mmCIF file of C-alpha atoms in Angstrom:
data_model
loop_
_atom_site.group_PDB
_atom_site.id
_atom_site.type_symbol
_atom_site.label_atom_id
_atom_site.label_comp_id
_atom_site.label_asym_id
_atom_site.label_seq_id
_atom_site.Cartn_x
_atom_site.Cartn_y
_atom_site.Cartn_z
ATOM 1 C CA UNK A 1 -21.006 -15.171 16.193
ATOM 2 C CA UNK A 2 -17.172 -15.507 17.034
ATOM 3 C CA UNK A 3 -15.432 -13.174 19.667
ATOM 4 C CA UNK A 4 -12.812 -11.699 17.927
ATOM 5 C CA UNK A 5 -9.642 -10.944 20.646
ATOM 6 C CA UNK A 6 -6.729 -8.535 20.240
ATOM 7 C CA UNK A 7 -3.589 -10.267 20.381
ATOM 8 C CA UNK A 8 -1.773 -7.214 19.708
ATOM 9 C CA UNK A 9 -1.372 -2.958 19.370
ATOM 10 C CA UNK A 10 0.731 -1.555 16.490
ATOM 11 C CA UNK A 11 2.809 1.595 17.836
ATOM 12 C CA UNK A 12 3.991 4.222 15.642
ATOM 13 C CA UNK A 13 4.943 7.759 14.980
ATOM 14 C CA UNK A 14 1.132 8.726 13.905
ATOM 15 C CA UNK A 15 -1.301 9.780 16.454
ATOM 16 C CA UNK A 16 -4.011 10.328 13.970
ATOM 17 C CA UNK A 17 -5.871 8.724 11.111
ATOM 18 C CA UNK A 18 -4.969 11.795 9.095
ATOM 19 C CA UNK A 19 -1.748 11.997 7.289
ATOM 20 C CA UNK A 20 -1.195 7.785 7.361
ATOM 21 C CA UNK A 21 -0.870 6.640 3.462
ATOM 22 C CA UNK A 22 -4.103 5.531 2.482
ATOM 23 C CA UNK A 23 -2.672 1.756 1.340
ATOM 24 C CA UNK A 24 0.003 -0.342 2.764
ATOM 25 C CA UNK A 25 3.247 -0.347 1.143
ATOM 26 C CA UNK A 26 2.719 3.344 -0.458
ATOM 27 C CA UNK A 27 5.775 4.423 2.184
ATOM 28 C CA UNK A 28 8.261 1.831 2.948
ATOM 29 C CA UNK A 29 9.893 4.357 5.546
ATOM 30 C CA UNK A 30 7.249 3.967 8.133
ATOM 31 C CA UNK A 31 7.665 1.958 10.448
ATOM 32 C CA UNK A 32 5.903 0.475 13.893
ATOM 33 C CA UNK A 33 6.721 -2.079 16.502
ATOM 34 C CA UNK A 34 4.059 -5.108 17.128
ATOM 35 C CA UNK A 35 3.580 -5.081 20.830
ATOM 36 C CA UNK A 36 1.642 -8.156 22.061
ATOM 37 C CA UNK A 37 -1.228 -7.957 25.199
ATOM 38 C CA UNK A 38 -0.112 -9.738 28.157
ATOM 39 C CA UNK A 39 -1.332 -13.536 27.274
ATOM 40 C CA UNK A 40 0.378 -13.760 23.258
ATOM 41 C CA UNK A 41 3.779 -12.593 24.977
ATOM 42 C CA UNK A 42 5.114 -16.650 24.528
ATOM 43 C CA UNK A 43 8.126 -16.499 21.637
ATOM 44 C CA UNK A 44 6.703 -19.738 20.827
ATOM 45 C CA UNK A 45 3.791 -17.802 19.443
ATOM 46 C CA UNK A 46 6.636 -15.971 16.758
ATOM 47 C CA UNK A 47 8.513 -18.950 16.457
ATOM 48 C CA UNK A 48 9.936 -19.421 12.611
ATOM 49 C CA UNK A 49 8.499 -16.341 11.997
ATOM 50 C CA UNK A 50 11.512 -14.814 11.428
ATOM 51 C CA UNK A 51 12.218 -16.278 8.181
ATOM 52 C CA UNK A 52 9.083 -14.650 6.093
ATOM 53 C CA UNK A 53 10.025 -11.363 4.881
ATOM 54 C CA UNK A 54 6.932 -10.341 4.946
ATOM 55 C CA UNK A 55 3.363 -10.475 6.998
ATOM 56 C CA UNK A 56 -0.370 -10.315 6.862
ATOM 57 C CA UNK A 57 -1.985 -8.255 9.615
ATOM 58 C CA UNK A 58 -5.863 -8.172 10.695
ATOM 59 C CA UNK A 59 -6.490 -5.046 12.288
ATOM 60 C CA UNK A 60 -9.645 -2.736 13.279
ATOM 61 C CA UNK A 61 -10.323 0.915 12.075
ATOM 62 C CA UNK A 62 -11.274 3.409 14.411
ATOM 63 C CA UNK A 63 -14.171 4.666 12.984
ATOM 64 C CA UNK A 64 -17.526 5.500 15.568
ATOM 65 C CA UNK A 65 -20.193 2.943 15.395
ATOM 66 C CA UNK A 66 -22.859 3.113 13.290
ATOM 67 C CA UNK A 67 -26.172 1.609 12.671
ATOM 68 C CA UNK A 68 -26.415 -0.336 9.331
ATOM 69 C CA UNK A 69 -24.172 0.489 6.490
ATOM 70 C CA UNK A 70 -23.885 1.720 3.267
ATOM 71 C CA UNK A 71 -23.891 -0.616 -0.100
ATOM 72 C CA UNK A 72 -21.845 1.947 -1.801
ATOM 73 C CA UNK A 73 -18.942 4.732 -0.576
ATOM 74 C CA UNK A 74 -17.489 7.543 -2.682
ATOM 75 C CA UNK A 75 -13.396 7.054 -2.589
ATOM 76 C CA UNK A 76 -11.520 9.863 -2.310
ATOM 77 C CA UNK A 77 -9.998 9.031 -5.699
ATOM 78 C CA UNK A 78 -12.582 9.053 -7.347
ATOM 79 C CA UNK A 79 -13.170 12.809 -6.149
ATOM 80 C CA UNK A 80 -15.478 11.897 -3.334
ATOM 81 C CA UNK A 81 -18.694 12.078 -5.999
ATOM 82 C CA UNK A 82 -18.990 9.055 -7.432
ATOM 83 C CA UNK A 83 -20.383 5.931 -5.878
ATOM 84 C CA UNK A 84 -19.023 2.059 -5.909
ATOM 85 C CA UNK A 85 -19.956 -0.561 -4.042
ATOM 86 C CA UNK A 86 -18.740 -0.948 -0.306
ATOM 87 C CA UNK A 87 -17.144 -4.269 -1.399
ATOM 88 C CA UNK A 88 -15.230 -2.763 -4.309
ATOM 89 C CA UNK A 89 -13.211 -0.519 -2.153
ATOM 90 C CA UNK A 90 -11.146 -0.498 1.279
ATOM 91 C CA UNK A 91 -13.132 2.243 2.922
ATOM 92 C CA UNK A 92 -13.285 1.528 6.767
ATOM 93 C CA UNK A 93 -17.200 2.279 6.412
ATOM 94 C CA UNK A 94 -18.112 -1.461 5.601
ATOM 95 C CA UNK A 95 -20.001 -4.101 8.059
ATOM 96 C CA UNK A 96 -17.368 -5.395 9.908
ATOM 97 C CA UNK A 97 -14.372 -2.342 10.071
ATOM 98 C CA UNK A 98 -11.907 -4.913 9.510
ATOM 99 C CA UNK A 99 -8.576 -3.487 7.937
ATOM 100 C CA UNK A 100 -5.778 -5.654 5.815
ATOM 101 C CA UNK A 101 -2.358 -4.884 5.636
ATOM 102 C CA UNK A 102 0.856 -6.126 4.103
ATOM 103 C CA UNK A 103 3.951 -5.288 5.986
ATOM 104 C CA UNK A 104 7.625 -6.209 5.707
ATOM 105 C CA UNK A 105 8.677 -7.716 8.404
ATOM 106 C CA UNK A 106 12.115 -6.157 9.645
ATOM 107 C CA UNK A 107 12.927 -7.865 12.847
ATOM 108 C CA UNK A 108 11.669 -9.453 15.980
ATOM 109 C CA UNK A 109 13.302 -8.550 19.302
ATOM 110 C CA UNK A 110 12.153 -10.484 22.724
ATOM 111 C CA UNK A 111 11.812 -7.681 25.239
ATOM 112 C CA UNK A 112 12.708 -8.429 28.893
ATOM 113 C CA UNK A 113 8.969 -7.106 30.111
ATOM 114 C CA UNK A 114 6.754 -7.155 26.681
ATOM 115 C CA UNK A 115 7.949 -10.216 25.000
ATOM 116 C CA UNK A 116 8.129 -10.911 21.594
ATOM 117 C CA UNK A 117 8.139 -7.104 19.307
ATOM 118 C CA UNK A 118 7.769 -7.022 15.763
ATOM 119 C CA UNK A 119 8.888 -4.502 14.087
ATOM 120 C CA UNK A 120 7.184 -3.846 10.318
ATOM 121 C CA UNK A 121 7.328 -1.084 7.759
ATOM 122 C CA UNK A 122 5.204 0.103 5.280
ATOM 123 C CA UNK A 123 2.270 0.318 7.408
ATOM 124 C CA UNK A 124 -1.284 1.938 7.028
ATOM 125 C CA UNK A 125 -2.041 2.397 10.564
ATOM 126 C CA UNK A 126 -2.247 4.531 13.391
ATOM 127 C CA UNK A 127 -0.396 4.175 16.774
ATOM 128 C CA UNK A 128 -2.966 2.319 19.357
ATOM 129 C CA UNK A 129 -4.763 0.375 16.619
ATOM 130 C CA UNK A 130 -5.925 -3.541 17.623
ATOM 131 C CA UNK A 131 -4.283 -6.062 15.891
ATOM 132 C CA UNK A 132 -6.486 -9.397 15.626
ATOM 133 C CA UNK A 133 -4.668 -11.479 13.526
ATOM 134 C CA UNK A 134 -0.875 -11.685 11.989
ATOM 135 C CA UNK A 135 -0.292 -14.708 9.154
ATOM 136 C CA UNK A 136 2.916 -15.090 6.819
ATOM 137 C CA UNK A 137 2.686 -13.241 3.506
ATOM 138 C CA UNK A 138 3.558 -16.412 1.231
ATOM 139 C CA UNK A 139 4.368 -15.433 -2.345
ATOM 140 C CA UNK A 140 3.335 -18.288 -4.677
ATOM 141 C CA UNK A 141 0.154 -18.072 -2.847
ATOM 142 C CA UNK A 142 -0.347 -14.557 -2.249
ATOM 143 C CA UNK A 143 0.822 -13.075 -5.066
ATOM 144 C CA UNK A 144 -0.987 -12.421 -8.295
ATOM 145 C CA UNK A 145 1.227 -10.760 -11.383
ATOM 146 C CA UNK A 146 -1.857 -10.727 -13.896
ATOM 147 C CA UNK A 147 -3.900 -9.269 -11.380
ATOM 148 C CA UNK A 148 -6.394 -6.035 -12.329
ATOM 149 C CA UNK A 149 -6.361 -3.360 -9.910
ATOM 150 C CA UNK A 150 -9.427 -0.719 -11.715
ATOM 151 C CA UNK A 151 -9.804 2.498 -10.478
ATOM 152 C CA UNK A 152 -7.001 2.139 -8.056
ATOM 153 C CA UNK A 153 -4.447 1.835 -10.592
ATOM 154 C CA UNK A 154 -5.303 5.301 -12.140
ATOM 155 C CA UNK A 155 -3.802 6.880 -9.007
ATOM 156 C CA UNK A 156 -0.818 5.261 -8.175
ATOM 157 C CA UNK A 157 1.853 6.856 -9.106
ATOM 158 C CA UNK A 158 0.724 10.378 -8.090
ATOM 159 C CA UNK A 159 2.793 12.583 -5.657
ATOM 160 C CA UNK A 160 3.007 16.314 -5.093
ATOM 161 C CA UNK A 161 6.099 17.946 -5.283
ATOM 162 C CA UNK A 162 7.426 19.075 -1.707
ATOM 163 C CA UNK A 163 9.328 22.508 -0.226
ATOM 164 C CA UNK A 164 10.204 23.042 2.703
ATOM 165 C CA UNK A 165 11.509 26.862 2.927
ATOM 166 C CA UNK A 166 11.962 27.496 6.207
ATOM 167 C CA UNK A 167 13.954 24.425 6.437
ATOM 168 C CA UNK A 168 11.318 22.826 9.273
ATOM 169 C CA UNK A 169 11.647 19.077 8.732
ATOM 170 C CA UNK A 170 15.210 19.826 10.273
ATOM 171 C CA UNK A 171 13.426 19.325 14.131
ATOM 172 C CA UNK A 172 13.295 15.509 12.891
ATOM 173 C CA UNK A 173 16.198 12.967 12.828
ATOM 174 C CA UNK A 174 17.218 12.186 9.241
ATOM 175 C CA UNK A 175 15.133 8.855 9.360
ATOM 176 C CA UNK A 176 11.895 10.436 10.639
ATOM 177 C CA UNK A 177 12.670 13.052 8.152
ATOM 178 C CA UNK A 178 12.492 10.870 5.681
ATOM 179 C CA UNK A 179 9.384 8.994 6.872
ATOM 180 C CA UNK A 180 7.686 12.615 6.869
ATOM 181 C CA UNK A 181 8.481 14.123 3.326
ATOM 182 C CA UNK A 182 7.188 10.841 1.485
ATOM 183 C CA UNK A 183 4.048 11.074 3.655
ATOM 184 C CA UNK A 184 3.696 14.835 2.610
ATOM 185 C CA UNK A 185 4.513 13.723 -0.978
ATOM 186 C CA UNK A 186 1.590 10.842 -1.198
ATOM 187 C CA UNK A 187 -0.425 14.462 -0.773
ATOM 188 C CA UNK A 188 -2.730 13.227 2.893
ATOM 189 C CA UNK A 189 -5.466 15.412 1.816
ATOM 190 C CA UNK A 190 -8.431 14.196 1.015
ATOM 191 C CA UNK A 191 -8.914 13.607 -2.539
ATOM 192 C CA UNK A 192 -11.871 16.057 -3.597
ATOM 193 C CA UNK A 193 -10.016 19.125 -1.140
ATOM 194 C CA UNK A 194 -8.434 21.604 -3.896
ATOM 195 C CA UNK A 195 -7.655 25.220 -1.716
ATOM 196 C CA UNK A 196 -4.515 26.377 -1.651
ATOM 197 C CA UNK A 197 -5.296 29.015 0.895
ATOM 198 C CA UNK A 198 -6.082 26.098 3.308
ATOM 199 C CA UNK A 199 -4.092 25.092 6.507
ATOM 200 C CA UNK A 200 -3.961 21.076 6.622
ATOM 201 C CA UNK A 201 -2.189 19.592 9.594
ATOM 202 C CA UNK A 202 -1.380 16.470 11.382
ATOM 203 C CA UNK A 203 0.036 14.930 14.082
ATOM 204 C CA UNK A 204 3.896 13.366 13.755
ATOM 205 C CA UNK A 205 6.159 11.849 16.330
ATOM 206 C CA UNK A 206 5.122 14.355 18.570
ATOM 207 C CA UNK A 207 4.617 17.485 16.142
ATOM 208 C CA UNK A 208 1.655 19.104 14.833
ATOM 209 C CA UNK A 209 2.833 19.400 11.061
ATOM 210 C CA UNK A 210 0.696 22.055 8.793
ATOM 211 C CA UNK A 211 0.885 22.400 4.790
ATOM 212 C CA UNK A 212 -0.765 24.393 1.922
ATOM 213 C CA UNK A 213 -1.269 23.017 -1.276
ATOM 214 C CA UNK A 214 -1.429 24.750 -4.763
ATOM 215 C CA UNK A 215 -0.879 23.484 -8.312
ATOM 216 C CA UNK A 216 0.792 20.277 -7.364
ATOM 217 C CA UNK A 217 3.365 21.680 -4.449
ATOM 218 C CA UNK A 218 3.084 21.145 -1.200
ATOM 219 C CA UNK A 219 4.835 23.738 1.338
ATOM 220 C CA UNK A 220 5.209 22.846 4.551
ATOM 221 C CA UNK A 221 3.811 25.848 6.777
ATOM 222 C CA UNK A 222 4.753 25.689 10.193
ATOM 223 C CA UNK A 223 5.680 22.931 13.000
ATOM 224 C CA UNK A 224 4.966 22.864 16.264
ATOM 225 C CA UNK A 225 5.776 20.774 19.476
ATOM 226 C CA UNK A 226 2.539 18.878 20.175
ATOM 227 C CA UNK A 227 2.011 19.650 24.110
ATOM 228 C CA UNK A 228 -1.465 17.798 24.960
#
């Protein structure tokens, strides 16, 4: 067996698993800065990485450890009842929690004390989370036009429709704003919840957002300054 060793953390508005879009890519507007541990801080290690637009990043869920696994997980888009094999989905509940995303790459900056920071958008993951890995996303390689994507597909271009009457997404700059409403609009619930007397919440760039749900529209509830 290989040691696997964090090169990097991503940091990000999200303090939480809940709320993130469930796939890379699904929100372009969220963004997070690559910040290397102390011994990958050489711009060497970056170098001519600037001219990908986009990147590959090997990263590990935060999930508790468990004994054994599962050959088959119920996807929340599926409802959360029916069962596929652990290999046909992304669930973090596999044999090695091992997480893949594809992120544009919008700039690298050389800090005085932190080195090299990358700075990516459209991202799937939480602020804190290990990075083990970044490789250049190379299109003729990577991509595949004639690919199939099953039960995935069937869910892709679903979002809820989102009010905001007490005009509270107005404590956020316009570009964390922004960020926010397409994260409420990719609906963060999970897939089988349907109660539109319940309270959902989440943690965001320092607020504790909460939502109801019912017949497609979101309404954002309250938001509060997160103090802990």
């Amino acid at each position: 067996m290989h040691n696997l060793k964090r090169i990097a953390r991503i940091r990000c508005d999200f303090e939480t698993k809940f709320g993130l879009p469930r796939q890379s890519g699904l929100n372009e507007s969220l963004t997070g800065r690559i910040v290397f541990e102390r011994e990958y801080r050489s711009p060497d290690a970056v170098r001519g990485l600037e001219q990908f637009s986009h990147i590959w990043i090997l990263w590990l869920f935060d999930i508790p450890e468990r004994e054994g696994y599962s050959a088959t997980v119920r996807p929340p888009r599926l409802g959360g009842n029916e069962r596929v094999g652990v290999f046909a989905t992304r669930s973090p509940f596999r044999p090695n929690p091992i997480g893949l995303t594809v992120a544009k790459l919008e700039k690298i900056e050389i800090d005085p004390s932190l080195g090299p920071v990358i700075t990516v958008s459209g991202i799937d993951m939480m602020d804190g989370t290990e990075i083990f890995d970044i490789k250049p996303y190379i299109p003729y390689a990577d991509m595949r036009p004639d690919a199939v994507g099953s039960f995935a597909e069937e869910m892709k271009e679903y979002r809820l429709k989102v009010e905001d009457p007490k005009n509270l997404l107005s404590n956020f700059d316009q570009e964390k704003r922004e960020t926010l409403f397409k994260t409420l609009a990719l609906d963060p619930r999970p897939a089988y919840h349907d109660d539109p007397d319940r309270v959902y919440g989440f943690l965001y760039a320092g607020f504790d957002v909460r939502f109801t749900v019912d017949k497609g529209t979101l309404t954002v509830f309250e938001i509060m300054k997160n103090e802990f």
